[in-house]
Short mmCIF file of N, CA and C and ligand atoms in Angstrom, two decimals:
data_model
loop_
_atom_site.label_atom_id
_atom_site.label_comp_id
_atom_site.label_asym_id
_atom_site.label_seq_id
_atom_site.Cartn_x
_atom_site.Cartn_y
_atom_site.Cartn_z
N MET E 1 198.83 24.05 129.45
CA MET E 1 199.28 24.58 128.39
C MET E 1 200.16 23.24 128.14
N ALA E 2 200.07 22.93 126.49
CA ALA E 2 200.85 21.92 126.04
C ALA E 2 202.14 22.05 125.96
N GLN E 3 202.95 21.86 126.88
CA GLN E 3 204.33 21.98 126.54
C GLN E 3 204.93 21.28 125.60
N ARG E 4 204.64 20.11 125.37
CA ARG E 4 205.09 19.54 123.88
C ARG E 4 205.21 20.39 122.71
N ASN E 5 204.28 21.88 122.44
CA ASN E 5 204.34 22.21 121.20
C ASN E 5 205.67 23.42 121.32
N THR E 6 206.37 23.28 122.61
CA THR E 6 207.16 24.58 122.47
C THR E 6 207.95 24.59 121.30
N TRP E 7 208.51 23.54 120.63
CA TRP E 7 209.27 23.66 119.49
C TRP E 7 208.63 24.28 118.31
N GLN E 8 207.28 24.15 118.00
CA GLN E 8 206.29 24.89 117.15
C GLN E 8 206.18 26.22 117.48
N ARG E 9 206.19 26.18 118.55
CA ARG E 9 206.30 27.74 118.97
C ARG E 9 207.24 28.52 118.52
N GLU E 10 208.48 27.80 118.85
CA GLU E 10 209.68 28.47 118.75
C GLU E 10 210.01 28.75 116.71
N ARG E 11 209.46 27.78 116.31
CA ARG E 11 209.57 27.85 114.67
C ARG E 11 208.72 28.84 114.27
N VAL E 12 207.36 28.98 114.93
CA VAL E 12 206.81 30.14 114.26
C VAL E 12 207.32 31.53 114.42
N ARG E 13 208.02 31.47 115.68
CA ARG E 13 208.77 32.63 115.83
C ARG E 13 209.96 33.21 115.07
N GLU E 14 210.44 32.00 114.62
CA GLU E 14 211.58 31.87 113.74
C GLU E 14 210.91 32.36 112.20
N ALA E 15 210.04 32.13 111.94
CA ALA E 15 209.19 32.20 110.83
C ALA E 15 208.79 33.91 110.52
N LEU E 16 208.34 34.39 111.91
CA LEU E 16 208.25 35.35 111.99
C LEU E 16 209.25 36.72 111.85
N ALA E 17 210.65 36.18 112.55
CA ALA E 17 211.64 36.81 112.46
C ALA E 17 212.09 36.90 111.02
N ASP E 18 211.88 36.02 110.31
CA ASP E 18 212.34 35.92 108.74
C ASP E 18 211.14 36.71 107.71
N ALA E 19 209.95 36.62 108.08
CA ALA E 19 209.00 37.82 107.48
C ALA E 19 209.33 38.84 107.00
N ARG E 20 209.16 39.49 105.97
CA ARG E 20 208.89 41.11 106.06
C ARG E 20 207.93 41.68 106.17
N GLY E 21 208.02 42.71 107.11
CA GLY E 21 207.11 43.46 107.65
C GLY E 21 205.77 42.79 108.41
N PHE E 22 204.63 43.20 108.44
CA PHE E 22 203.65 42.37 109.07
C PHE E 22 203.09 41.47 108.16
N VAL E 23 202.77 40.49 108.98
CA VAL E 23 202.12 39.05 108.11
C VAL E 23 200.99 38.68 109.14
N SER E 24 200.09 38.13 108.30
CA SER E 24 198.80 37.37 108.84
C SER E 24 199.05 36.00 109.18
N ALA E 25 198.33 35.58 110.30
CA ALA E 25 198.67 33.96 110.63
C ALA E 25 198.77 32.98 109.42
N GLN E 26 197.72 33.31 108.55
CA GLN E 26 197.52 32.85 107.28
C GLN E 26 198.48 32.40 106.62
N SER E 27 199.23 33.54 106.32
CA SER E 27 200.62 33.72 105.27
C SER E 27 201.74 33.16 105.98
N LEU E 28 201.75 33.30 107.28
CA LEU E 28 203.11 32.57 108.04
C LEU E 28 202.73 31.17 108.02
N HIS E 29 201.18 30.35 108.06
CA HIS E 29 201.11 29.45 107.94
C HIS E 29 201.70 28.68 106.83
N ALA E 30 201.26 29.64 105.63
CA ALA E 30 201.70 29.15 104.22
C ALA E 30 202.72 28.55 104.23
N THR E 31 203.78 29.57 104.70
CA THR E 31 205.28 29.69 104.67
C THR E 31 205.65 28.45 105.43
N LEU E 32 205.03 27.94 106.53
CA LEU E 32 205.54 26.62 107.45
C LEU E 32 205.19 25.73 106.45
N ARG E 33 204.26 25.37 106.04
CA ARG E 33 203.48 24.15 105.27
C ARG E 33 204.59 24.22 104.25
N ASP E 34 204.87 25.31 103.40
CA ASP E 34 205.89 24.82 102.42
C ASP E 34 207.26 24.21 103.06
N GLU E 35 207.55 24.26 104.15
CA GLU E 35 208.66 23.74 104.81
C GLU E 35 207.97 22.51 105.47
N ASN E 36 207.13 21.62 105.06
CA ASN E 36 206.79 20.71 105.37
C ASN E 36 206.83 20.47 107.19
N THR E 37 206.36 21.36 107.82
CA THR E 37 206.78 21.55 109.04
C THR E 37 205.39 20.68 109.99
N GLY E 38 204.35 20.52 109.36
CA GLY E 38 203.08 20.14 110.01
C GLY E 38 202.76 20.63 111.18
N ILE E 39 203.03 22.01 111.27
CA ILE E 39 202.29 23.26 112.11
C ILE E 39 200.89 23.74 111.49
N GLY E 40 199.75 23.37 112.37
CA GLY E 40 198.92 24.03 111.91
C GLY E 40 198.44 25.19 112.02
N LEU E 41 196.97 25.55 111.49
CA LEU E 41 196.98 27.20 111.56
C LEU E 41 196.86 27.49 112.79
N ALA E 42 195.83 26.73 113.58
CA ALA E 42 195.10 26.96 115.13
C ALA E 42 196.80 27.17 116.32
N THR E 43 197.90 26.54 115.81
CA THR E 43 198.99 26.42 116.68
C THR E 43 199.54 27.46 116.01
N VAL E 44 199.60 28.04 114.88
CA VAL E 44 200.44 29.40 114.65
C VAL E 44 199.47 30.73 115.20
N TYR E 45 198.03 30.50 114.97
CA TYR E 45 197.75 31.86 115.66
C TYR E 45 197.87 31.75 117.13
N ARG E 46 197.80 30.90 118.01
CA ARG E 46 198.25 30.82 119.09
C ARG E 46 199.29 31.16 119.46
N ALA E 47 200.43 30.58 118.71
CA ALA E 47 201.39 31.34 118.79
C ALA E 47 201.84 32.63 118.79
N LEU E 48 201.29 33.13 117.48
CA LEU E 48 201.42 34.65 117.50
C LEU E 48 200.88 35.49 118.69
N ALA E 49 199.45 34.77 119.15
CA ALA E 49 198.91 35.46 120.06
C ALA E 49 199.85 35.52 121.11
N GLY E 50 200.20 34.78 121.98
CA GLY E 50 201.40 34.25 123.00
C GLY E 50 202.56 35.32 122.93
N LEU E 51 203.27 35.31 121.61
CA LEU E 51 204.24 36.11 121.09
C LEU E 51 203.87 37.83 121.86
N ALA E 52 202.70 38.11 120.66
CA ALA E 52 202.23 39.28 121.27
C ALA E 52 202.14 39.74 122.67
N ALA E 53 201.29 38.87 123.28
CA ALA E 53 201.27 39.20 124.61
C ALA E 53 202.37 39.39 125.58
N GLN E 54 203.57 38.69 125.19
CA GLN E 54 205.16 38.89 125.64
C GLN E 54 205.64 39.65 125.44
N GLY E 55 205.27 40.62 124.37
CA GLY E 55 206.07 41.56 123.68
C GLY E 55 206.97 41.21 123.06
N GLY E 56 207.30 39.84 122.25
CA GLY E 56 207.98 39.59 121.46
C GLY E 56 207.42 39.77 119.81
N ALA E 57 206.20 40.46 120.05
CA ALA E 57 205.55 40.66 118.39
C ALA E 57 204.75 41.90 118.46
N ASP E 58 204.90 42.55 117.41
CA ASP E 58 203.63 43.69 117.34
C ASP E 58 202.59 43.00 116.63
N SER E 59 201.36 43.28 116.95
CA SER E 59 200.19 42.98 116.39
C SER E 59 199.37 44.15 116.15
N LEU E 60 198.75 44.19 115.09
CA LEU E 60 198.14 45.35 114.90
C LEU E 60 196.81 44.61 113.90
N GLN E 61 195.47 45.76 113.87
CA GLN E 61 194.53 45.18 112.81
C GLN E 61 194.72 45.83 111.39
N SER E 62 194.57 44.96 110.53
CA SER E 62 194.89 45.53 108.93
C SER E 62 193.41 46.29 108.61
N PRO E 63 193.16 47.12 107.62
CA PRO E 63 192.05 47.94 107.45
C PRO E 63 191.04 46.87 106.87
N ASP E 64 191.23 45.83 106.87
CA ASP E 64 190.12 44.90 106.51
C ASP E 64 189.90 43.88 107.70
N GLY E 65 190.60 44.55 108.75
CA GLY E 65 190.18 43.54 109.98
C GLY E 65 190.85 42.32 110.41
N GLU E 66 191.86 42.11 109.46
CA GLU E 66 192.69 40.89 109.66
C GLU E 66 193.61 41.42 110.49
N ALA E 67 194.14 40.07 111.41
CA ALA E 67 195.20 40.45 112.21
C ALA E 67 196.58 40.29 111.67
N LEU E 68 197.09 40.95 112.13
CA LEU E 68 198.60 41.17 111.76
C LEU E 68 199.78 41.27 112.71
N TYR E 69 200.86 40.48 112.33
CA TYR E 69 201.78 40.11 113.20
C TYR E 69 203.36 40.61 112.66
N ARG E 70 203.94 41.05 113.63
CA ARG E 70 205.48 41.24 113.07
C ARG E 70 206.60 41.33 114.44
N ALA E 71 207.61 40.43 114.21
CA ALA E 71 208.65 40.31 114.97
C ALA E 71 209.15 41.88 115.19
N CYS E 72 209.31 42.42 116.59
CA CYS E 72 209.47 43.43 116.67
C CYS E 72 210.74 43.66 117.87
N ALA E 73 211.68 44.27 117.14
CA ALA E 73 212.77 44.69 117.91
C ALA E 73 212.46 45.62 119.17
N SER E 74 212.15 46.69 118.94
CA SER E 74 211.60 47.81 119.82
C SER E 74 210.89 47.19 120.88
N THR E 75 211.06 47.37 121.99
CA THR E 75 210.23 47.25 123.23
C THR E 75 209.67 48.54 123.40
N GLY E 76 208.72 48.67 124.14
CA GLY E 76 207.83 49.77 124.78
C GLY E 76 206.91 50.39 123.63
N HIS E 77 206.08 51.71 124.05
CA HIS E 77 205.07 51.90 123.02
C HIS E 77 205.88 52.49 121.80
N HIS E 78 205.24 52.33 120.86
CA HIS E 78 205.92 53.06 119.45
C HIS E 78 204.51 52.65 118.29
N HIS E 79 204.35 53.58 117.31
CA HIS E 79 203.82 53.48 116.25
C HIS E 79 204.45 52.72 114.70
N HIS E 80 203.49 52.39 113.82
CA HIS E 80 204.30 51.99 112.34
C HIS E 80 203.43 52.71 111.59
N LEU E 81 204.44 52.75 110.54
CA LEU E 81 204.24 53.59 109.10
C LEU E 81 204.42 51.84 108.40
N ILE E 82 203.14 51.86 107.62
CA ILE E 82 203.11 50.16 106.76
C ILE E 82 202.72 50.35 105.51
N CYS E 83 203.53 49.94 104.58
CA CYS E 83 202.92 49.89 103.19
C CYS E 83 202.40 48.97 103.22
N ARG E 84 201.08 48.99 102.53
CA ARG E 84 200.10 48.01 101.92
C ARG E 84 200.53 47.59 100.92
N SER E 85 201.53 47.33 100.20
CA SER E 85 201.81 47.21 99.05
C SER E 85 202.78 46.26 99.22
N CYS E 86 203.93 46.55 99.61
CA CYS E 86 205.15 45.61 99.78
C CYS E 86 205.57 45.42 101.23
N GLY E 87 204.62 46.04 102.11
CA GLY E 87 204.67 45.28 103.73
C GLY E 87 205.69 46.30 104.34
N LEU E 88 206.75 47.04 103.79
CA LEU E 88 207.90 47.90 104.25
C LEU E 88 207.10 48.36 105.99
N THR E 89 207.83 48.34 107.08
CA THR E 89 207.50 49.06 107.84
C THR E 89 208.24 49.67 108.63
N VAL E 90 207.84 50.88 109.00
CA VAL E 90 208.50 51.91 109.71
C VAL E 90 208.19 52.38 111.08
N GLU E 91 209.04 51.87 111.89
CA GLU E 91 208.65 52.13 113.53
C GLU E 91 208.92 53.72 113.58
N ILE E 92 207.81 54.34 114.50
CA ILE E 92 207.90 55.82 114.46
C ILE E 92 207.58 56.12 115.63
N GLU E 93 207.95 57.34 116.24
CA GLU E 93 207.41 57.83 117.57
C GLU E 93 206.79 59.00 117.20
N ALA E 94 205.53 59.28 117.95
CA ALA E 94 204.56 60.13 117.49
C ALA E 94 203.90 61.15 118.98
N SER E 95 204.97 61.67 119.25
CA SER E 95 205.10 62.56 120.76
C SER E 95 203.72 63.31 120.60
N ASP E 96 203.57 63.89 119.46
CA ASP E 96 202.27 64.65 119.21
C ASP E 96 200.99 63.50 119.61
N VAL E 97 200.80 62.65 119.25
CA VAL E 97 199.86 61.64 119.35
C VAL E 97 199.86 61.53 120.90
N GLU E 98 201.17 61.05 121.60
CA GLU E 98 201.12 60.84 123.19
C GLU E 98 200.39 62.05 123.72
N GLN E 99 200.79 62.93 123.14
CA GLN E 99 200.08 64.13 124.20
C GLN E 99 198.54 64.06 123.81
N TRP E 100 198.18 64.44 122.77
CA TRP E 100 196.94 64.22 122.47
C TRP E 100 196.19 63.11 122.94
N ALA E 101 196.37 62.35 123.15
CA ALA E 101 195.66 61.04 123.81
C ALA E 101 195.45 61.23 125.15
N LYS E 102 196.68 61.76 125.82
CA LYS E 102 196.72 61.84 127.40
C LYS E 102 195.72 62.92 127.47
N ARG E 103 195.97 64.00 126.93
CA ARG E 103 194.96 65.17 127.09
C ARG E 103 193.58 65.00 126.89
N THR E 104 193.16 64.15 126.11
CA THR E 104 191.85 63.80 125.63
C THR E 104 191.35 62.77 126.42
N ALA E 105 192.13 61.83 126.67
CA ALA E 105 191.56 60.91 128.04
C ALA E 105 191.35 61.83 129.16
N GLU E 106 192.14 62.47 129.56
CA GLU E 106 191.86 63.27 130.91
C GLU E 106 190.51 64.06 131.01
N SER E 107 190.72 64.73 129.78
CA SER E 107 189.57 65.59 129.65
C SER E 107 188.37 65.06 129.41
N HIS E 108 188.17 63.66 129.63
CA HIS E 108 187.06 62.78 129.72
C HIS E 108 186.96 62.02 131.00
N GLY E 109 187.99 62.27 131.76
CA GLY E 109 188.12 61.70 132.94
C GLY E 109 188.41 60.22 133.02
N PHE E 110 189.19 59.82 132.01
CA PHE E 110 189.78 58.47 131.75
C PHE E 110 191.35 58.54 132.02
N SER E 111 191.30 57.50 133.20
CA SER E 111 192.76 57.12 133.34
C SER E 111 193.26 56.10 132.69
N ALA E 112 194.53 55.81 132.94
CA ALA E 112 195.23 54.36 132.19
C ALA E 112 194.83 54.15 130.60
N ALA E 113 194.65 55.28 130.12
CA ALA E 113 194.51 55.32 128.82
C ALA E 113 195.76 54.04 127.81
N GLU E 114 195.40 53.50 127.00
CA GLU E 114 196.07 53.38 126.01
C GLU E 114 195.44 53.68 124.42
N HIS E 115 196.38 53.74 123.45
CA HIS E 115 196.00 53.53 122.20
C HIS E 115 196.90 53.13 120.87
N ILE E 116 196.18 52.55 119.80
CA ILE E 116 196.99 51.95 118.74
C ILE E 116 196.81 52.70 117.70
N VAL E 117 197.99 53.18 117.19
CA VAL E 117 198.00 54.34 115.85
C VAL E 117 198.63 53.70 115.03
N ASP E 118 198.23 53.26 113.88
CA ASP E 118 199.08 52.60 112.79
C ASP E 118 198.81 53.32 111.38
N ILE E 119 199.70 54.07 110.91
CA ILE E 119 199.26 54.16 109.40
C ILE E 119 199.83 53.56 108.28
N PHE E 120 198.79 53.26 107.64
CA PHE E 120 199.03 52.67 106.18
C PHE E 120 199.00 53.44 105.20
N GLY E 121 199.65 53.02 104.13
CA GLY E 121 199.83 53.64 103.15
C GLY E 121 200.38 52.98 102.01
N LEU E 122 201.21 53.47 100.69
CA LEU E 122 202.17 53.13 99.78
C LEU E 122 203.40 53.72 100.43
N CYS E 123 204.53 53.21 100.21
CA CYS E 123 206.10 53.81 100.59
C CYS E 123 206.22 54.28 99.36
N ALA E 124 207.41 55.03 99.55
CA ALA E 124 207.80 55.81 98.29
C ALA E 124 208.51 55.07 97.12
N THR E 125 208.41 53.84 97.48
CA THR E 125 208.87 52.99 96.24
C THR E 125 207.81 52.66 95.45
N CYS E 126 207.04 51.99 96.03
CA CYS E 126 205.38 51.78 95.62
C CYS E 126 204.82 52.74 94.82
N SER E 127 204.83 53.83 95.76
CA SER E 127 204.13 55.08 95.39
C SER E 127 204.68 55.21 93.52
N ALA E 128 206.12 55.53 93.64
CA ALA E 128 206.54 55.58 92.35
C ALA E 128 205.98 54.54 91.39
N GLU E 129 206.18 53.19 91.78
CA GLU E 129 205.83 52.36 91.02
C GLU E 129 204.41 52.19 90.71
N HIS E 130 203.38 52.45 91.48
CA HIS E 130 201.95 52.25 91.17
C HIS E 130 201.78 53.47 90.50
N GLY E 131 202.49 54.52 90.30
CA GLY E 131 202.02 55.90 90.11
C GLY E 131 200.93 56.45 90.94
N ALA E 132 200.82 56.16 91.66
CA ALA E 132 199.91 56.54 92.93
C ALA E 132 199.80 57.89 93.01
N PRO E 133 198.40 58.49 93.06
CA PRO E 133 198.34 59.92 93.48
C PRO E 133 197.96 59.55 94.97
N ALA E 134 197.78 60.53 95.71
CA ALA E 134 197.49 60.45 97.26
C ALA E 134 196.29 60.22 97.42
N ALA E 135 195.46 60.67 96.90
CA ALA E 135 193.99 60.66 96.93
C ALA E 135 193.19 59.62 95.95
N GLY E 136 192.47 59.08 96.35
CA GLY E 136 191.94 57.91 95.89
C GLY E 136 192.64 56.43 95.52
N MET E 137 193.30 56.29 96.44
CA MET E 137 193.90 54.95 96.40
C MET E 137 193.60 53.97 96.32
N LYS E 138 193.25 52.86 95.40
CA LYS E 138 192.34 51.65 95.46
C LYS E 138 193.41 50.51 96.25
N ASP E 139 192.51 50.00 97.08
CA ASP E 139 193.03 48.70 97.79
C ASP E 139 193.97 47.62 96.50
N VAL E 140 194.85 47.40 97.36
CA VAL E 140 195.91 46.29 96.45
C VAL E 140 195.29 44.77 97.18
N GLU E 141 194.91 44.13 96.34
CA GLU E 141 194.27 42.91 96.63
C GLU E 141 195.66 41.69 96.10
N GLU E 142 196.41 41.31 97.64
CA GLU E 142 197.53 40.54 97.44
C GLU E 142 197.71 39.71 98.48
N ARG E 143 196.36 38.74 97.99
CA ARG E 143 196.29 37.60 99.10
C ARG E 143 197.30 36.64 98.22
N ASP E 144 197.48 35.52 99.00
CA ASP E 144 198.49 34.20 98.84
C ASP E 144 197.52 33.16 97.80
N ALA E 145 198.39 33.25 96.76
CA ALA E 145 197.51 32.43 95.74
C ALA E 145 196.69 31.00 96.03
N ASP E 146 197.71 30.44 96.98
CA ASP E 146 197.34 28.95 97.37
C ASP E 146 196.62 28.95 98.70
ZN1 ZN Z 201 207.10 48.04 116.10
ZN1 ZN Z 202 206.05 49.33 99.46
ZN1 ZN Z 203 201.42 56.19 120.99
#
């Protein structure tokens, strides 16, 4: 592996720590590009995957299948509540889910079971702004403009 890319990885890690909530590799790359770091998108992808593998970042799939990352202070197993409008993320414990997952896995003869459970929605602030009813939420399209 290319050791000379260490500073780039470090820069990606910093950018992730500065980002609010979960971000995609693309949006992080856009931020770094604005700062003229010269860090390529492929490097951002690799750095994020490396961070996630080492436990320095949380990763999850957005509802539309995009990988999202977040610098995460908590280590160990946990879940997230994520606002799909503003990106606010709350780390949650879900002991009900832990027990259900364990029970379900065991009842099917599975061992060493793992699970990923994240809840996407609109936070209280965004719900108020959007006047959103709980049902029939429409997807908010907020792609980076450039
Ligand atoms: Zn987390
Ligand atoms: Zn929100
Ligand atoms: Zn869990």
